[in-house]
CSV table of C-alpha atoms and ligand atoms in Angstrom, one decimal:
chain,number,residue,atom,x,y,z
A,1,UNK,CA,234.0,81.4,76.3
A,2,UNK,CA,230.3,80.3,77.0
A,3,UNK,CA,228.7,83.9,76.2
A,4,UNK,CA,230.7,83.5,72.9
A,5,UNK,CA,228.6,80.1,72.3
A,6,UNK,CA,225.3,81.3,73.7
A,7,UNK,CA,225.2,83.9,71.4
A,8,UNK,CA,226.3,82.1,68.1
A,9,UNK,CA,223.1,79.3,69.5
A,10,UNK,CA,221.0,82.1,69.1
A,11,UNK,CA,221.8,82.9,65.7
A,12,UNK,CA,221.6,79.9,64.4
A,13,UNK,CA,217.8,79.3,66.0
A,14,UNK,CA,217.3,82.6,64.7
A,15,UNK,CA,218.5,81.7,60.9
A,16,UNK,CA,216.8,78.0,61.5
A,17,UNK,CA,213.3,79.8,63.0
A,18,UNK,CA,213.1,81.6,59.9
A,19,UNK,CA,213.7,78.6,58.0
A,20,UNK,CA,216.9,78.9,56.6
A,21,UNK,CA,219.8,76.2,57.3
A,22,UNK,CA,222.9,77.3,59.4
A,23,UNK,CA,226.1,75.5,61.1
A,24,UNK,CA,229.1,76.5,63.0
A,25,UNK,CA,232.0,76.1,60.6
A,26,UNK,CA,235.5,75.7,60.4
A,27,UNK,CA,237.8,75.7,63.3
A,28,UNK,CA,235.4,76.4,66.1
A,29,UNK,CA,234.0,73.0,64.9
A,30,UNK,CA,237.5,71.2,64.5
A,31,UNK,CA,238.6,72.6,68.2
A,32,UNK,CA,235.5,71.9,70.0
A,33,UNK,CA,236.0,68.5,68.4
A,34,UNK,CA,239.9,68.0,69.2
A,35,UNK,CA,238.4,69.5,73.4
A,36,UNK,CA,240.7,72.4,72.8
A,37,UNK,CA,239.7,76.1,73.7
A,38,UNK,CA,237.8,78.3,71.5
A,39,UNK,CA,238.5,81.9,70.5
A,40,UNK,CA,236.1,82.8,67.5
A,41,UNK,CA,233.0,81.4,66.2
A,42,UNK,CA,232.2,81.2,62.6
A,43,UNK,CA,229.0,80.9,61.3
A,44,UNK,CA,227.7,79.7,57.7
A,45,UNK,CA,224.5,79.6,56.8
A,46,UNK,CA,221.9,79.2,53.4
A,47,UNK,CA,220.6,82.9,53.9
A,48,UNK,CA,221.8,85.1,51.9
A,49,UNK,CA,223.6,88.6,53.5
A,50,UNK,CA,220.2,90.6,52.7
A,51,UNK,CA,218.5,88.0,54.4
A,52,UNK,CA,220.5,87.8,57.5
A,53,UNK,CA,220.5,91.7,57.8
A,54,UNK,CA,216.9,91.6,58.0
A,55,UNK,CA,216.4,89.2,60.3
A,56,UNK,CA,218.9,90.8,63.2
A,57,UNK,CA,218.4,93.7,65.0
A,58,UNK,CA,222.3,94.7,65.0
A,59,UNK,CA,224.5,94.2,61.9
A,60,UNK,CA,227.5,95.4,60.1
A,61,UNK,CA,228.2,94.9,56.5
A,62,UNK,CA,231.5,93.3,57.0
A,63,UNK,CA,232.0,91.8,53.3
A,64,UNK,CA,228.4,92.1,51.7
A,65,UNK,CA,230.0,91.3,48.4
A,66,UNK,CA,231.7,87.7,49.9
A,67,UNK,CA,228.8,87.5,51.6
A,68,UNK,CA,229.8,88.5,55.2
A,69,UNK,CA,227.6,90.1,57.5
A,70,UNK,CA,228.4,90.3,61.6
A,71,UNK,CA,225.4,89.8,63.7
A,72,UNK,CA,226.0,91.6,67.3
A,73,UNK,CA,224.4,89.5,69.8
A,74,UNK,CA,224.0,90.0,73.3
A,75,UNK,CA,227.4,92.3,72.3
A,76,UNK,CA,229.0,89.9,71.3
A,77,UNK,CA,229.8,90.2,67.2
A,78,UNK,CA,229.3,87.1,65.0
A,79,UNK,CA,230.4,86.6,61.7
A,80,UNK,CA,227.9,84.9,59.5
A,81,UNK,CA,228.6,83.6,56.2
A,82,UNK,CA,226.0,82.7,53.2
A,83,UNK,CA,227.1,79.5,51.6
A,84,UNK,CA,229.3,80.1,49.2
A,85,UNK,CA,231.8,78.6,46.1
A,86,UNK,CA,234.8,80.0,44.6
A,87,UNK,CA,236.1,80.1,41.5
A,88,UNK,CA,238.9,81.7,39.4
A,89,UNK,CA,242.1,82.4,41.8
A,90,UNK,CA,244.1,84.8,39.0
A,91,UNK,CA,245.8,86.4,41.7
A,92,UNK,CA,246.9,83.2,43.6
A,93,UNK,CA,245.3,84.6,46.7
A,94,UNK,CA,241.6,85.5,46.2
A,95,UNK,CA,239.1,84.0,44.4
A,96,UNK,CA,237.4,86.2,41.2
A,97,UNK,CA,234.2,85.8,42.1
A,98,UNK,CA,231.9,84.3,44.9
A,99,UNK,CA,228.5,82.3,44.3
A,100,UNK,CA,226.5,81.7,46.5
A,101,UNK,CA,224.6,78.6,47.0
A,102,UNK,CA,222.0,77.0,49.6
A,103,UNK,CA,224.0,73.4,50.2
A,104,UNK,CA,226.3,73.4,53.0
A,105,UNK,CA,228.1,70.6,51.4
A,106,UNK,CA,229.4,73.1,48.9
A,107,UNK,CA,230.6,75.5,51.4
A,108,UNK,CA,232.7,72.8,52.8
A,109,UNK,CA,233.8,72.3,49.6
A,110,UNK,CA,235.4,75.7,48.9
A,111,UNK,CA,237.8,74.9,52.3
A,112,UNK,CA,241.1,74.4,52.9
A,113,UNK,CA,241.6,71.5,55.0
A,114,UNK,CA,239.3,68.0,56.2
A,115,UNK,CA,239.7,69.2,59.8
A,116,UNK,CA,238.5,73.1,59.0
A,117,UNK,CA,236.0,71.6,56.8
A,118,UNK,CA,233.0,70.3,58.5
A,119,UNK,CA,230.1,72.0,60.1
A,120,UNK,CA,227.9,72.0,63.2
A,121,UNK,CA,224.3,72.4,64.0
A,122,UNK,CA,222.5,73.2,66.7
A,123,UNK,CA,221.0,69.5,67.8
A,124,UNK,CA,225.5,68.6,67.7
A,125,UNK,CA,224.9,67.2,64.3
A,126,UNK,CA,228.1,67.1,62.0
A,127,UNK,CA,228.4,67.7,58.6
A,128,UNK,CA,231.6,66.3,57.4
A,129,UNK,CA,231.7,65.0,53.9
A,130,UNK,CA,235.5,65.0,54.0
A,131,UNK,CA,236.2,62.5,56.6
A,132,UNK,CA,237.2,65.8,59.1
A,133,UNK,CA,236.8,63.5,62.2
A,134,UNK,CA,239.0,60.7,61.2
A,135,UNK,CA,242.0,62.8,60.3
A,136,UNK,CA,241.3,64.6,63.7
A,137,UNK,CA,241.6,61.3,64.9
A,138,UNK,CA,244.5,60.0,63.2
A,139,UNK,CA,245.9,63.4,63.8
A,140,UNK,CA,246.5,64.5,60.0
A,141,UNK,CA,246.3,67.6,58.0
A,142,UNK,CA,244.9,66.9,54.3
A,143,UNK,CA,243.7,69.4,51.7
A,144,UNK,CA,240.0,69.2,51.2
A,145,UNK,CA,239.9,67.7,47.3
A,146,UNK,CA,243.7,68.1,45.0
A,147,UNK,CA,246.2,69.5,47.0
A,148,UNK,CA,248.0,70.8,44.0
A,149,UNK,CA,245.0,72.8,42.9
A,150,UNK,CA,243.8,73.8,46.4
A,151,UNK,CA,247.8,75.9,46.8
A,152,UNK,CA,247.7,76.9,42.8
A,153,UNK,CA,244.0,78.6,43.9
A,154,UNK,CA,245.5,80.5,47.2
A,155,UNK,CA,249.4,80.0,47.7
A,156,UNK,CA,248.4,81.1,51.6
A,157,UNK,CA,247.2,77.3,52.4
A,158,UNK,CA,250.4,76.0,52.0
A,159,UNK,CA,251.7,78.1,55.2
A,160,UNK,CA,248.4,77.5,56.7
A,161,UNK,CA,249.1,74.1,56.2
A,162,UNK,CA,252.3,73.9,58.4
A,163,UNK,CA,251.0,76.2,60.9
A,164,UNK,CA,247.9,73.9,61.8
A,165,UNK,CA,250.2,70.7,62.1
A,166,UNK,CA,252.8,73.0,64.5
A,167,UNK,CA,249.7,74.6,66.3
A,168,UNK,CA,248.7,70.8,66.7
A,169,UNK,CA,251.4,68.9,66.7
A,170,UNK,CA,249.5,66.9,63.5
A,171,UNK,CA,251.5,65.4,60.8
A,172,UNK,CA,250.8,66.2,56.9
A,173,UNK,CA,249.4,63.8,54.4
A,174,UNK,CA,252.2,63.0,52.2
A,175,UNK,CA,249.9,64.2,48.9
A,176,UNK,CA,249.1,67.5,50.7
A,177,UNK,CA,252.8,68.0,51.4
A,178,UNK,CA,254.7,67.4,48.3
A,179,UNK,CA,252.1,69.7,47.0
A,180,UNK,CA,253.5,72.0,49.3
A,181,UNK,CA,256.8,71.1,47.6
A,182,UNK,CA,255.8,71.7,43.8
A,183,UNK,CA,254.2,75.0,44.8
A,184,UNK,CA,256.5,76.6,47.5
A,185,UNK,CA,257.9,79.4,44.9
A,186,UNK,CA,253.9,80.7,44.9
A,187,UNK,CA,254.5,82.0,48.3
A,188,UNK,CA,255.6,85.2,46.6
A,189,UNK,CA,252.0,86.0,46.1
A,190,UNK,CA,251.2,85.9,49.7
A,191,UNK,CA,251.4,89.5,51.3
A,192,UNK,CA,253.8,89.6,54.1
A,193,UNK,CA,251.1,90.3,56.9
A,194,UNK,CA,249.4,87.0,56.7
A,195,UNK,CA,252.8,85.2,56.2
A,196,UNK,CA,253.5,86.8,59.2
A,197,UNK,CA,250.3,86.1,61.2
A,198,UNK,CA,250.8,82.4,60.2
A,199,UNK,CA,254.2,81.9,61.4
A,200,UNK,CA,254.1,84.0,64.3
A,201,UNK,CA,250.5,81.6,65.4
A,202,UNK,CA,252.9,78.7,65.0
A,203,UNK,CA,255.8,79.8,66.9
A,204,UNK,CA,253.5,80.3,69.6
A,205,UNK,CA,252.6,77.0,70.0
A,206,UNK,CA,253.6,73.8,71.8
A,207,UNK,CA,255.2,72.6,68.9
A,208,UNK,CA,257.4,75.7,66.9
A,209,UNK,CA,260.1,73.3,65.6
A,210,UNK,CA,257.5,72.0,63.2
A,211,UNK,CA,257.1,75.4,61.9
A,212,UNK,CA,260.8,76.1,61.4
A,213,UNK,CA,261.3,72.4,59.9
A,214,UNK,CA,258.5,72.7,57.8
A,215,UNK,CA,259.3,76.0,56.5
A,216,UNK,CA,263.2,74.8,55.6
A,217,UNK,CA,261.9,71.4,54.3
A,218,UNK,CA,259.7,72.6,51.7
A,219,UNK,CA,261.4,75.4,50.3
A,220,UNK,CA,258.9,77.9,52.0
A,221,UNK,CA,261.8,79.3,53.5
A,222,UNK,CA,263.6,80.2,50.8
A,223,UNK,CA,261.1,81.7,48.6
A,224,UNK,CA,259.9,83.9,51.7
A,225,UNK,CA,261.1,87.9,52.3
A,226,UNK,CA,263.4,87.7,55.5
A,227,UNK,CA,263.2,84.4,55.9
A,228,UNK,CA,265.2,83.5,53.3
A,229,UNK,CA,268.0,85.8,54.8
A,230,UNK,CA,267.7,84.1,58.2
A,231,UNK,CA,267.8,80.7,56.8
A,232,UNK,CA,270.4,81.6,54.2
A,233,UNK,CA,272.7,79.2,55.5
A,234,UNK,CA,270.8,77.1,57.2
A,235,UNK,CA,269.0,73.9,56.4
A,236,UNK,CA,267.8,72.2,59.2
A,237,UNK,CA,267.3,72.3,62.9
A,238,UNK,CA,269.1,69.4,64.7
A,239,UNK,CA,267.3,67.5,67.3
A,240,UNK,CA,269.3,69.5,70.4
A,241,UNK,CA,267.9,72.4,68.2
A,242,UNK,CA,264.7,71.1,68.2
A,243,UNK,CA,263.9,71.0,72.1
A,244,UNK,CA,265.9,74.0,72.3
A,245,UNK,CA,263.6,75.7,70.4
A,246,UNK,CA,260.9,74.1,72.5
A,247,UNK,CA,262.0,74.7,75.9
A,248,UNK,CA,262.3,78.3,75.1
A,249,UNK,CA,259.2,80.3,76.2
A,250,UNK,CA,257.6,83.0,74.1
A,251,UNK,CA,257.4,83.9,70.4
A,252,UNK,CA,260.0,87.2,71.0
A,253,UNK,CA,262.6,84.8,73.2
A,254,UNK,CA,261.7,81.9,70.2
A,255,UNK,CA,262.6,84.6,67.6
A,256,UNK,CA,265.7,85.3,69.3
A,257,UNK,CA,266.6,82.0,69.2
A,258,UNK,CA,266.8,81.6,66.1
A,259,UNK,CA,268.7,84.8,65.1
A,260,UNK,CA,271.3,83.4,67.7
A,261,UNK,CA,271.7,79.9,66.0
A,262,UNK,CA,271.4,81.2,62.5
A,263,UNK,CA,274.3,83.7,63.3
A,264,UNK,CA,272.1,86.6,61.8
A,265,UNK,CA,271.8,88.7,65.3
A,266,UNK,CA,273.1,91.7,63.7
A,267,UNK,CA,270.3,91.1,61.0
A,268,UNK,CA,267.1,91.5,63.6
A,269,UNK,CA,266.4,94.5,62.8
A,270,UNK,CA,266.6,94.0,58.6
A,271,UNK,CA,264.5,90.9,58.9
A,272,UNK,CA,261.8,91.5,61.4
A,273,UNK,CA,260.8,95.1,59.9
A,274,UNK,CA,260.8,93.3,56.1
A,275,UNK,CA,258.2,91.2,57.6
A,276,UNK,CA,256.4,94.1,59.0
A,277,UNK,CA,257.0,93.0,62.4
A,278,UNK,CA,256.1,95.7,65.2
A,279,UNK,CA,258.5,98.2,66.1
A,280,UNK,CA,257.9,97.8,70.0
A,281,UNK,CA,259.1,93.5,69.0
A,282,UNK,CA,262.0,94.3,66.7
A,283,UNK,CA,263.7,96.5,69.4
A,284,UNK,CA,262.2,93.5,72.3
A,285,UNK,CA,264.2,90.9,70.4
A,286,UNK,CA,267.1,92.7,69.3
A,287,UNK,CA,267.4,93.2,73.0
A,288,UNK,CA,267.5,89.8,73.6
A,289,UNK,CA,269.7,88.3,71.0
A,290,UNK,CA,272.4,91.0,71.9
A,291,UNK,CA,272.1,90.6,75.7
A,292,UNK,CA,272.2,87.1,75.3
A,293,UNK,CA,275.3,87.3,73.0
A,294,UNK,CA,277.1,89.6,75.6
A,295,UNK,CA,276.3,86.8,78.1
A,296,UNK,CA,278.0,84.8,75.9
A,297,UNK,CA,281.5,87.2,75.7
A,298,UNK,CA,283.4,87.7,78.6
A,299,UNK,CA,282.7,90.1,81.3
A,300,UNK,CA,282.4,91.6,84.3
A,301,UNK,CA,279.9,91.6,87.6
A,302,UNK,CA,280.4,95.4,86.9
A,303,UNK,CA,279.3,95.1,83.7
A,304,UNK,CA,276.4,92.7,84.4
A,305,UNK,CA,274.9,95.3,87.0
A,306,UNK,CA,275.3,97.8,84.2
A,307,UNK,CA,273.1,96.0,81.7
A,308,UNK,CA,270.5,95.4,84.4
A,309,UNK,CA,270.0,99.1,85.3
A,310,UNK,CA,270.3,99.7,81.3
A,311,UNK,CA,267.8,97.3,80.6
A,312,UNK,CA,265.9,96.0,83.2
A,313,UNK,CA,266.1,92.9,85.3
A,314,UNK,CA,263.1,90.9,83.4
A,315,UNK,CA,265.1,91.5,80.0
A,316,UNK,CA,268.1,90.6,81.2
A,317,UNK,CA,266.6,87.6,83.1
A,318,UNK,CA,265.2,86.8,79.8
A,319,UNK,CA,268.1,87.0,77.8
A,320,UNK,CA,269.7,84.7,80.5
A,321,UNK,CA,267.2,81.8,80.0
A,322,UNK,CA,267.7,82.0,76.3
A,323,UNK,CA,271.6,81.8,77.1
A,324,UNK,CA,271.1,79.2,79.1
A,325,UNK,CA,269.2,77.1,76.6
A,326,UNK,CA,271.6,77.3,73.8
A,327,UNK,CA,274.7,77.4,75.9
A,328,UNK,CA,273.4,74.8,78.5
A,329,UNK,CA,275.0,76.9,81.2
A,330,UNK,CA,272.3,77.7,84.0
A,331,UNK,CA,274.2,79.2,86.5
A,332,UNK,CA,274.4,82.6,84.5
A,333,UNK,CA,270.9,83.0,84.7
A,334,UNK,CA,271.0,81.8,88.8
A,335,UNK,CA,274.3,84.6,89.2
A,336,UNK,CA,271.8,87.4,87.8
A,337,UNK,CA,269.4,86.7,89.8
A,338,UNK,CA,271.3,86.8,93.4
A,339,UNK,CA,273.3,89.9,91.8
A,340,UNK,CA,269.8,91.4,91.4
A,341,UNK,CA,269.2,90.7,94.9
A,342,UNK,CA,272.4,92.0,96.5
A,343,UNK,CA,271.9,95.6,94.1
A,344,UNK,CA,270.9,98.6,96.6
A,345,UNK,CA,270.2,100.8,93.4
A,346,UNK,CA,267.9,98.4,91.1
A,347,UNK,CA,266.4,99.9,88.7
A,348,UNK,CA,268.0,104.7,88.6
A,349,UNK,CA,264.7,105.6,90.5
A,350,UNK,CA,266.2,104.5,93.2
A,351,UNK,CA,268.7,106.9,93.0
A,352,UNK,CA,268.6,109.7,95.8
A,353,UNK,CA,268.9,112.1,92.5
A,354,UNK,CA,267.3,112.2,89.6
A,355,UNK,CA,267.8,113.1,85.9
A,356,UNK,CA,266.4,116.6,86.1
A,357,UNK,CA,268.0,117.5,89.4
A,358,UNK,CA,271.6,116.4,87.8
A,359,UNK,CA,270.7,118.6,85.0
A,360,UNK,CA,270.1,122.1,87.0
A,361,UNK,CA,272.7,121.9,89.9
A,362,UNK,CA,275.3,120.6,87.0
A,363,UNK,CA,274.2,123.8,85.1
A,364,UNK,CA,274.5,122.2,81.9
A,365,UNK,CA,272.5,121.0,78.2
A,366,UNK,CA,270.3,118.1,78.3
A,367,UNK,CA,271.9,115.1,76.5
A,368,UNK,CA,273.3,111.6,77.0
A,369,UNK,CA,275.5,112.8,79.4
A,370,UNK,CA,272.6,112.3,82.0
A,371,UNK,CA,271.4,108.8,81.9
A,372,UNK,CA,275.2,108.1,82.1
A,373,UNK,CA,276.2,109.9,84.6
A,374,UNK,CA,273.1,108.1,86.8
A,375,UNK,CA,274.8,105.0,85.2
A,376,UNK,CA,277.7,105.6,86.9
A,377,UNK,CA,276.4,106.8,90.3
A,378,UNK,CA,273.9,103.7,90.5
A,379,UNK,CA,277.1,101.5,90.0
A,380,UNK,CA,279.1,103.0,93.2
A,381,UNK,CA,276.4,103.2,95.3
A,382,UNK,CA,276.2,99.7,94.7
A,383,UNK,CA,279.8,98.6,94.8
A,384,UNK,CA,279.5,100.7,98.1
A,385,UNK,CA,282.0,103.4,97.4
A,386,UNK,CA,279.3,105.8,98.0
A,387,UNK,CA,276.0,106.7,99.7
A,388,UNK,CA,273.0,106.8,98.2
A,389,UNK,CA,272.4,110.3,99.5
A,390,UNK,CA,271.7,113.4,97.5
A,391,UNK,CA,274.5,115.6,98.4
A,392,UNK,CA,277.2,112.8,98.6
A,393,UNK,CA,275.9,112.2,94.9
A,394,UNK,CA,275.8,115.2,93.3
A,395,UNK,CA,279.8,116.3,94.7
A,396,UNK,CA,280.3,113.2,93.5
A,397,UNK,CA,278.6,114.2,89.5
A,398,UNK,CA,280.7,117.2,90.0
A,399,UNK,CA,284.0,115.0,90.5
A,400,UNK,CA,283.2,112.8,88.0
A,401,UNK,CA,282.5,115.7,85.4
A,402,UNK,CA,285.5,117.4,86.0
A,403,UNK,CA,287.5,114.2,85.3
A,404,UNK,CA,286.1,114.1,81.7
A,405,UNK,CA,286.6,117.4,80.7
B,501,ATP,P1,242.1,79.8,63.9
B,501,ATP,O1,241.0,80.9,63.9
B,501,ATP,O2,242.2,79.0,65.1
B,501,ATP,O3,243.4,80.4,63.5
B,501,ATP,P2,240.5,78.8,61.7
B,501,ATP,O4,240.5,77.4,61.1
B,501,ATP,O5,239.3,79.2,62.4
B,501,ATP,O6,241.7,78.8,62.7
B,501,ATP,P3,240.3,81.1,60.1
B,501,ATP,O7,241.3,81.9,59.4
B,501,ATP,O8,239.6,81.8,61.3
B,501,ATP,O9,241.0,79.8,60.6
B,501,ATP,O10,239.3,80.6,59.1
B,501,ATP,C1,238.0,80.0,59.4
B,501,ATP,C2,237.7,78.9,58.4
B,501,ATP,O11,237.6,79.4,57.0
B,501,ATP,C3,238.8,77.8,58.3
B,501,ATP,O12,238.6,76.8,59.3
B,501,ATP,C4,238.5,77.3,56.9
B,501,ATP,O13,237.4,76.4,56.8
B,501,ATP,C5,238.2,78.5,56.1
B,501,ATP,N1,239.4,79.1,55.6
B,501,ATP,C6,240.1,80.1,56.1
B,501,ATP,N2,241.1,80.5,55.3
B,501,ATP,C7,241.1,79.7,54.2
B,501,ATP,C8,241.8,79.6,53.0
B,501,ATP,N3,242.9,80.4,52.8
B,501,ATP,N4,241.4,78.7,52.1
B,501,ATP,C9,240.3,78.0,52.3
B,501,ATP,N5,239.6,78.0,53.4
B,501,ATP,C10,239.9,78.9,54.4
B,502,MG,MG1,239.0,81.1,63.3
């Protein structure tokens, strides 16, 4: 947004007013260059953290020791960056030790790809020693300097790699990717989180069969927690897969998918929490995958109204678009819809009674008992053997009670 940009110009006329050197950097540069929106600016600059802190009136320390100090201006918080190289990656992840220097040209240097590695001034000026705008142009992904070393120094590039080119539907140079290849096992040094955060940024995108192909191609897949389990059996998406995967809307729903074709949807819950997914998306696409498999298995209207009070329309709705993706059968998802329509009772609110009420006038212990018995009621009032009236329903509970006992 343009506040975002106002402010980061007035750091770097700031930094440049008090005679230091500063750019925009990495993929604020490469996205304002592809015309693509921007979400975070990134800010480099030949001052060193000391420096910057003096010189704004607002800072926090955010990584004094890598050299990282945000600058909140106008309220809006900036993260500027002395120039800096790297060296010694024992770890495969982090770099031993930072130096810092006072040539942009060695910043860029330190970076992991041509398109994230040049830099912008104020007058539009780019600094881009790596040929950044011609692989933008000829739509490439390319380690900055030897591939090989650039994934032996942080095993994360490699998935960073394959997200940008899914994000951006760019191929890889073939260098950069049978690098990828040699060094896929490394992966085991990256901590889930950020395996996570890359995939999930791909699966996003317009393009998430590049992720899933690029993952199974270069024996990512297999050295990665969870993943490996999905993919244990599976090698490749095939083309129908491929727009499948495409035409399906959401990272949850995209998920699902692929639990659903990799026959693992009893596995969601196993594989999602050992990549430290979110509880609240493990149970969203467990609910998916096992509506949509239901879908799948016969059944009845009855049952279909069931799972829509049980769940909700939008899941079920959801699970139908998935089914009707990977089954190419649309009129399920069409049948829910005008079934939703016709339901008096849509969602138990609508009930004349609720949970609490069932609970006192049936004079018994809170349990499970409840939300079924509403279940039940919900379902005749909509088949029309009863009214949606309070005492018609609760003589009705008392029948129905009786029955089971
Ligand atoms: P986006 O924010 O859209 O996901 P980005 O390119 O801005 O993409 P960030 O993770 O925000 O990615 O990193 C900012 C910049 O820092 C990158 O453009 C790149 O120049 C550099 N960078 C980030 N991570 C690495 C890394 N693991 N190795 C080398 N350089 C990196
Ligand atoms: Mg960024």
């Amino acid at each position: 947004p343009s506040h975002i940009l106002e402010a980061g110009k007035q750091v770097l006329y700031v930094l440049e007013k008090a005679g230091y050197t500063a750019y925009f950097v990495g993929g604020y540069v490469r996205d304002t260059l592809l015309g693509r929106p921007v979400h975070d600016l990134d800010i480099a600059t030949s001052a060193r953290p000391d420096e910057v802190v003096a010189l704004f009136a607002r800072t926090i320390p955010t990584g004094l020791a890598h050299g990282t100090v945000t600058v909140l201006q106008d309220g809006v918080p900036l993260e500027v960056t002395t120039f800096r190289t790297e060296a010694g990656y024992a770890d495969h992840r982090r770099p031993d030790e930072v130096r810092f220097v006072s040539d942009i040209a060695e910043d860029l240097a330190r970076r992991d790809f041509t398109i994230n590695a040049m830099a912008l001034d104020l007058r539009g000026d780019v600094v881009d020693p790596f040929g950044g705008r011609q692989d933008l142009h000829d739509r490439i992904v390319r380690a900055v300097g030897k591939a090989d070393e650039r994934f032996a120094e942080d095993a994360l590039r490699m998935l960073r790699c394959l997200r940008f080119a899914s994000q951006l539907g760019f191929s890889i140079d073939p260098y950069t990717y049978e690098a990828i290849r040699r060094h896929a096992q490394d992966i085991h040094y990256v901590a889930v989180e950020r395996i996570s955060s890359e995939w999930n940024k791909a699966l996003d995108g317009p393009y998430p069969e590049r992720i899933v192909t690029g993952i199974l191609h270069t024996g990512l897949a297999s050295a990665m927690p969870g993943f490996c389990q999905l993919f244990e059996d599976k090698y490749d998406l095939t083309d129908k897969e491929q727009k499948q995967i495409c035409a399906v809307n959401g990272v949850v729903p995209r998920w699902a998918y692929l639990f659903l074709i990799c026959n693992r949807e009893t596995e969601v819950e196993r594989i999602l929490r050992a990549l430290r997914c979110e509880k609240k998306v493990i149970r969203a696409c467990q609910q998916i995958t096992n509506i949509a498999r239901k879908l799948h298995n016969s059944h009845t209207a009855g049952e279909r109204m069931r799972w829509i009070l049980e769940h909700g329309f939008e899941a079920l709705y959801e699970a139908a678009s998935l089914y009707a993706i990977i089954y190419e059968n649309e009129t399920t998802a069409k049948e829910i819809e005008r079934l939703y329509e016709s339901m008096r009772i849509k969602v138990l609110q609508d009930l004349a009674v609720n949970g609490a009420e069932l609970q006192t006038e049936m004079n018994r212990k809170g349990g499970p008992w409840i939300r079924d018995l509403l279940l039940t009621l919900a379902l005749e009032v909509n088949e029309e053997r009863i009214e949606n009236e309070r005492q018609a329903l609760l003589l009705r509970a008392r029948m129905i009670l009786n029955e089971d006992t």
